[in-house]
Short mmCIF file of C-alpha atoms in Angstrom, two decimals:
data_model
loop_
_atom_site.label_atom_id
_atom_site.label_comp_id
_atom_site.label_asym_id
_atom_site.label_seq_id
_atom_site.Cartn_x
_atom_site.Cartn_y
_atom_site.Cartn_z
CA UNK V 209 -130.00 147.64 -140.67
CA UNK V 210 -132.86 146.63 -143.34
CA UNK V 211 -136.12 145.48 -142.54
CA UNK V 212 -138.65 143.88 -145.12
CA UNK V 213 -142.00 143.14 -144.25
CA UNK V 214 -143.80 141.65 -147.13
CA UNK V 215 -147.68 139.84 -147.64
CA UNK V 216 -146.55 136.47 -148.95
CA UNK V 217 -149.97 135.32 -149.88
CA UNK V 218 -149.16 131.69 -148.84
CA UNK V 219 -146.62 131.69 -151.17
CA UNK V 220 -149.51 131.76 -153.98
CA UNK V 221 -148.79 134.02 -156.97
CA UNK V 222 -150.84 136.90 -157.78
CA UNK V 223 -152.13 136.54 -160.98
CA UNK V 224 -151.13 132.93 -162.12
CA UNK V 225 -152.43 131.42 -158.75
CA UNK V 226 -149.55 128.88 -158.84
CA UNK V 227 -148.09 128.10 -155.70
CA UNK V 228 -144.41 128.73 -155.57
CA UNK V 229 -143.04 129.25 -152.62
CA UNK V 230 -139.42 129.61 -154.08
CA UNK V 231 -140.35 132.52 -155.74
CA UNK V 232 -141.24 134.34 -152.39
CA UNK V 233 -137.36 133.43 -150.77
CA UNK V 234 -135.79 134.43 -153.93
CA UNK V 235 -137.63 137.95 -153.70
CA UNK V 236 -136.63 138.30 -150.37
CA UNK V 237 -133.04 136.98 -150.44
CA UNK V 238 -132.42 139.06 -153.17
CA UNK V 239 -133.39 142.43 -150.54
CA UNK V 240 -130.76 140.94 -148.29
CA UNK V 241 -132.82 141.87 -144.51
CA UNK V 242 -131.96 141.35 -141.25
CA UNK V 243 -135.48 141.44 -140.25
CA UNK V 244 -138.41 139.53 -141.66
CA UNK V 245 -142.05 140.57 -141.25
CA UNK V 246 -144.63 138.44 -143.08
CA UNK V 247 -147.92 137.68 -143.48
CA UNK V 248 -150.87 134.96 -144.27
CA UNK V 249 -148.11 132.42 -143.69
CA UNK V 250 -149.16 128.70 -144.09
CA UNK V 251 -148.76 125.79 -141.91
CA UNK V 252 -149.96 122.28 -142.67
CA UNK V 253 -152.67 123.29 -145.66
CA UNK V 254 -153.29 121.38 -148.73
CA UNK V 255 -153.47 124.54 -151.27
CA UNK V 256 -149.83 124.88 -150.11
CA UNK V 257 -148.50 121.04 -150.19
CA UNK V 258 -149.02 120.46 -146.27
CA UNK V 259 -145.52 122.80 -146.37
CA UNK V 260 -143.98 123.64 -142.83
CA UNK V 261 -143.78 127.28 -144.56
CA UNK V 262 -142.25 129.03 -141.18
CA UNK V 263 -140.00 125.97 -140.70
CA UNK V 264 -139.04 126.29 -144.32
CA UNK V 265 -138.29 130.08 -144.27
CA UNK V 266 -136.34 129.89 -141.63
CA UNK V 267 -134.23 127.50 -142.71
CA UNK V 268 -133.60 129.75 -145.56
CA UNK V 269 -133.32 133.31 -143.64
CA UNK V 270 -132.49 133.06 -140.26
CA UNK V 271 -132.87 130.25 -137.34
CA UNK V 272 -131.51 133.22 -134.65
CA UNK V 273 -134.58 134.52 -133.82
CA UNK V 274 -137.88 133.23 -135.31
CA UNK V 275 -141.28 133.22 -133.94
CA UNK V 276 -144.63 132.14 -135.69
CA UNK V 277 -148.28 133.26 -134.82
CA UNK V 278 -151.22 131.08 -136.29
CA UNK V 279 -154.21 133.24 -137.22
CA UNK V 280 -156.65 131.80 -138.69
CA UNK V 281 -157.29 127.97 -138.27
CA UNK V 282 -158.63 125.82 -141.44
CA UNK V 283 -159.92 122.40 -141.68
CA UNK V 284 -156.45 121.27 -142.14
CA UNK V 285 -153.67 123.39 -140.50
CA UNK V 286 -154.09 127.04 -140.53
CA UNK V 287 -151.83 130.68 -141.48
CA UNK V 288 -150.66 133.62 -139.77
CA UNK V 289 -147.49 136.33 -139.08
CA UNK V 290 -143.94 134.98 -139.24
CA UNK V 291 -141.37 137.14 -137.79
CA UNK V 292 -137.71 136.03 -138.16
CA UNK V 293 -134.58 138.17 -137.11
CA UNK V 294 -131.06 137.98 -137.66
CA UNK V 295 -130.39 138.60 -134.01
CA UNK V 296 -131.92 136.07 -131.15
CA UNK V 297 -134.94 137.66 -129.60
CA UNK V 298 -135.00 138.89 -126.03
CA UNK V 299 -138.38 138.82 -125.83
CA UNK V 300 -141.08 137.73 -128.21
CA UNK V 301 -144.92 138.03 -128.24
CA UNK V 302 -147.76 137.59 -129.85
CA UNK V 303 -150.83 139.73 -129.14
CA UNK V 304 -154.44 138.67 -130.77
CA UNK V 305 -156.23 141.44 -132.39
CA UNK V 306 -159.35 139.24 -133.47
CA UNK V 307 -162.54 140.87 -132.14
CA UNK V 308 -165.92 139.09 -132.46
CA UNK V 309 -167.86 138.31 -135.67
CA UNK V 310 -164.17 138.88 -137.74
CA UNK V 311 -161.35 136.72 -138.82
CA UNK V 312 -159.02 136.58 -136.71
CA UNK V 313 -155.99 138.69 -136.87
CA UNK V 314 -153.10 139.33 -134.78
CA UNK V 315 -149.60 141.31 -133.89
CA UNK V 316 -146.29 139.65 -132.88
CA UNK V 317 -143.56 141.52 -130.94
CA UNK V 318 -139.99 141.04 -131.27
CA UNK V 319 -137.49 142.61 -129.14
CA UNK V 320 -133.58 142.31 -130.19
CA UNK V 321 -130.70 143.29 -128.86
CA UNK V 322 -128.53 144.52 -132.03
CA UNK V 323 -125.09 145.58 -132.71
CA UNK V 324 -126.93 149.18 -132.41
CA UNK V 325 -129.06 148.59 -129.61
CA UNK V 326 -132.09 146.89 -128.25
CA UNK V 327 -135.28 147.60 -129.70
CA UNK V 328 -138.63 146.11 -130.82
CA UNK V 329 -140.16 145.74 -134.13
CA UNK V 330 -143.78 144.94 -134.59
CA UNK V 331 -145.30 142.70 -137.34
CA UNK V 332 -149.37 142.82 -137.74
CA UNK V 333 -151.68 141.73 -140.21
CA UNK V 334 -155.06 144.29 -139.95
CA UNK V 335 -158.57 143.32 -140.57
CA UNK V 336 -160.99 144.61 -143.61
CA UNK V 337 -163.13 147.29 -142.09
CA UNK V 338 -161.56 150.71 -141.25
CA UNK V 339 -163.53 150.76 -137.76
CA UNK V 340 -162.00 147.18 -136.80
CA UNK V 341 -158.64 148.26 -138.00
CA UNK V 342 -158.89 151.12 -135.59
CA UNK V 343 -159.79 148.99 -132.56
CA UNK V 344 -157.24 146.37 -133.34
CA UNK V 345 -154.14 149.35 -133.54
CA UNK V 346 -156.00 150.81 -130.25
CA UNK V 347 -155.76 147.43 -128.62
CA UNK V 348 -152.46 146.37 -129.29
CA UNK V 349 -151.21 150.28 -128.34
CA UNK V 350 -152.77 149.63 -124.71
CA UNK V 351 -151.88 146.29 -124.12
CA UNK V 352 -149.57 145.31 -121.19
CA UNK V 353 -146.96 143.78 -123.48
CA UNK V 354 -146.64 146.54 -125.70
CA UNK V 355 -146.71 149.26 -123.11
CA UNK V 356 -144.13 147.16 -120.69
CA UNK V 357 -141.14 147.81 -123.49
CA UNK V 358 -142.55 150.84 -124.85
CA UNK V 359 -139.23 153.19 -124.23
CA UNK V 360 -137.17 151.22 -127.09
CA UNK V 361 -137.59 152.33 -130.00
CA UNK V 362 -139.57 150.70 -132.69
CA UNK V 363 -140.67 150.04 -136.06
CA UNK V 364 -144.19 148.81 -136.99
CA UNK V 365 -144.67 146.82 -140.30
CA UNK V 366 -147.33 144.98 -141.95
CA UNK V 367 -150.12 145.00 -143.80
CA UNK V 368 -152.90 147.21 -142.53
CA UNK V 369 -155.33 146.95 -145.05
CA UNK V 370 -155.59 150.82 -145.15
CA UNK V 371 -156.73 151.62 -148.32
CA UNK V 372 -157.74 155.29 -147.07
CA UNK V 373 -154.84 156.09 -144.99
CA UNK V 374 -156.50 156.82 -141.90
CA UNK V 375 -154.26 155.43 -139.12
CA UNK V 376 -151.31 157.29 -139.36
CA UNK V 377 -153.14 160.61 -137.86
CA UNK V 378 -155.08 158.84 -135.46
CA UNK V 379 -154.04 156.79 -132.45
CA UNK V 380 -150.39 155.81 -134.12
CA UNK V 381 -149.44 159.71 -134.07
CA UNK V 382 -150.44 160.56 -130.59
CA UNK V 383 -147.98 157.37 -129.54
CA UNK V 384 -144.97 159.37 -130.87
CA UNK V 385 -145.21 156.96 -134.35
CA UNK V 386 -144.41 158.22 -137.93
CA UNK V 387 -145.69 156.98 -140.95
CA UNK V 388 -142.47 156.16 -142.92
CA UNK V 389 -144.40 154.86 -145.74
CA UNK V 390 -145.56 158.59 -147.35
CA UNK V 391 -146.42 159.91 -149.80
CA UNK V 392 -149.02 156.94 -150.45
CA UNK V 393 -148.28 157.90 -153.66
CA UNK V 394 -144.67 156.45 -154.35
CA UNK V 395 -145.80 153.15 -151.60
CA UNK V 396 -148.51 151.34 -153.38
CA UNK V 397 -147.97 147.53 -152.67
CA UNK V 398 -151.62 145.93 -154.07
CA UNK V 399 -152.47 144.41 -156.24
CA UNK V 400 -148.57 143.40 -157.14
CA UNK V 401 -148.78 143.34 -160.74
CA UNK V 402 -150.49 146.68 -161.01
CA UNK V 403 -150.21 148.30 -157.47
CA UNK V 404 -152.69 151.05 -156.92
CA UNK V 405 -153.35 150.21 -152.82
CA UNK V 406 -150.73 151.29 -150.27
CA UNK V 407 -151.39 148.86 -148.08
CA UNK V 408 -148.38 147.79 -146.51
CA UNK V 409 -147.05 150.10 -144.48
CA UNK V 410 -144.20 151.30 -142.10
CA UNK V 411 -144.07 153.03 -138.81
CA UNK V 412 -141.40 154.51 -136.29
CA UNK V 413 -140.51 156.19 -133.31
CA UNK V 414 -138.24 159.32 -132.72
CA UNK V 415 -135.48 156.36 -131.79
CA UNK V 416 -135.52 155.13 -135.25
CA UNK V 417 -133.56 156.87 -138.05
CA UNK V 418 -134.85 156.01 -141.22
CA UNK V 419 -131.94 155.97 -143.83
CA UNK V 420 -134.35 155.08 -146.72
CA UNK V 421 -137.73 152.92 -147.54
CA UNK V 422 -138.90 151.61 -151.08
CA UNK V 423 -141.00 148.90 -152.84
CA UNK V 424 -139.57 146.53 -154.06
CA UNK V 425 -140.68 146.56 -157.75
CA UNK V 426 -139.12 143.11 -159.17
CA UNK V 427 -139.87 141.43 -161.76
CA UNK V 428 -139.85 138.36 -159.52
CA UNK V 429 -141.85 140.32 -156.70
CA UNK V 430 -144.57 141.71 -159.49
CA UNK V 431 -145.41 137.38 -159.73
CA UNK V 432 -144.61 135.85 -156.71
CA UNK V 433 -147.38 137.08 -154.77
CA UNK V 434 -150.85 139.45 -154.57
CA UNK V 435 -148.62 142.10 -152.47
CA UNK V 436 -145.04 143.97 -153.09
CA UNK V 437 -142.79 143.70 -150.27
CA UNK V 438 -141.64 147.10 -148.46
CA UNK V 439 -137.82 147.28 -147.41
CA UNK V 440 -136.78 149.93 -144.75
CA UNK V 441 -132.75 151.09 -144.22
CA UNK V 442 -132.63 152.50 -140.62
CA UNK V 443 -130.23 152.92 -137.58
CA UNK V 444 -131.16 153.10 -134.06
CA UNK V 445 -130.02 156.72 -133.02
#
C-alpha cells in the first residue's frame, strides 16, 4: 500500500506564486497512492478562485473515503487537512490541536478496513513554535479518540513544522511510534525548490512494515507548491 502526504500550499506554487491547482493532482497522480494526507487545503477563498479544493480532489483521487477538516477560517471561506482514502472509512475524526493565542491547527483520523487489515492513519498539520508543537502531539496522543482505536496499527503523516527534529524522541517514541522519515538528511521537503527543512514527516507503529519512503523530487513537485510531498510503501504485518 502507498501513502503520500504532501503540504499543497493551497495549490499556490512555491516560487512563481501562481495558483495552479492542476499542477498539485498531476504530482500526486503521478505517485499513484491509496492514501492522501494534505495540508492548508482551501475552501471557498478568493486567492484560490472560490475553488471547492476538497470537492475537487476528490473527484480526481478517490470519493471512497474522504473527509475534510477546516482550520483556519478567513474572511471568505477558510483551509485545513484533507484526508482521502481508497478504501471507505470506518471511522473518521477530526481532533483540534489549536491552543490559545495560535492559529489554529488540527489532526484528522481515518480508520480503514483494507485488503490487509484495519488500521488508522493520522494526518496533522503542527503549529510554529517547538513548545506548541509538543503540546499539540501530547494532546492528540491522550485524547479519547485516539486512545479508543489505539491497538491498530498506524501511520502518522504531515507536516510538523519540526525544523529541529525534536518529536520523534519525545512523546511519539514512548507511544511505540518510529520516525520513518530518518536520516533528516535524505527527507528534506522545504522550501521545494531548494529543500533544506525536513519538515514533513512520517511515523509508525510496530504493526506497520515499511517497504520503502522517499521524496518525491519532480520536476513538477519542485513548482507546484512551497513543500515536496513524502510517499511511504508499507504492509500491515
Amino acid at each position: 500500500m502507498r501513502l503520500l502526504t504532501y503540504n499543497i500550499h493551497k495549490g499556490i506554487g512555491g516560487r512563481d506564486r501562481l495558483y495552479r491547482l492542476p499542477r498539485i493532482i498531476e504530482v500526486i497522480k503521478n505517485e499513484n497512492p491509496d492514501l492522501i494526507c494534505l495540508q492548508e487545503v482551501d475552501r471557498g477563498v478568493p486567492r484560490s478562485g472560490l475553488n471547492d479544493q476538497p470537492k475537487m480532489l476528490a473527484e480526481q483521487f478517490f470519493s471512497a473515503g474522504c473527509t475534510f477538516q477546516l482550520n483556519v477560517r478567513l474572511k471568505k471561506g477558510g483551509y485545513g487537512n484533507l484526508l482521502l482514502a481508497r478504501w471507505t472509512f470506518t471511522e473518521r475524526h477530526s481532533i483540534s490541536l489549536g491552543l490559545p493565542g495560535k492559529k489554529a491547527r488540527g489532526a484528522q483520523l481515518g480508520i480503514v478496513d483494507s485488503p490487509e487489515g484495519s488500521f488508522r492513519f493520522i494526518n496533522l498539520h503542527l503549529g510554529l513554535g517547538e513548545q506548541e508543537r509538543h503540546q499539540q502531539i501530547s494532546h492528540l496522543l491522550s485524547h479519547h479518540l485516539f486512545r479508543r482505536s489505539q491497538d491498530l496499527p498506524t501511520l502518522i503523516a504531515g507536516d510538523t513544522n519540526d525544523w529541529r527534529n525534536t518529536l520523534a524522541e519525545a512523546d511519539l517514541a514512548s507511544h511505540g511510534f518510529e520516525h520513518c522519515t530518518h536520516p533528516i538528511s535524505r527527507f528534506r521537503t522545504f522550501p521545494a525548490y531548494l529543500p533544506v527543512g525536513s519538515l514533513d514527516k512520517i511515523f509508525c507503529t510496530p504493526g506497520i512494515r515499511i517497504v520503502n519512503v522517499r521524496v518525491v523530487r519532480t520536476k513538477a513537485a519542485k513548482i507546484a507548491s512551497d513543500h515536496l510531498p513524502l510517499v511511504v510503501d508499507f504492509h500491515c504485518r
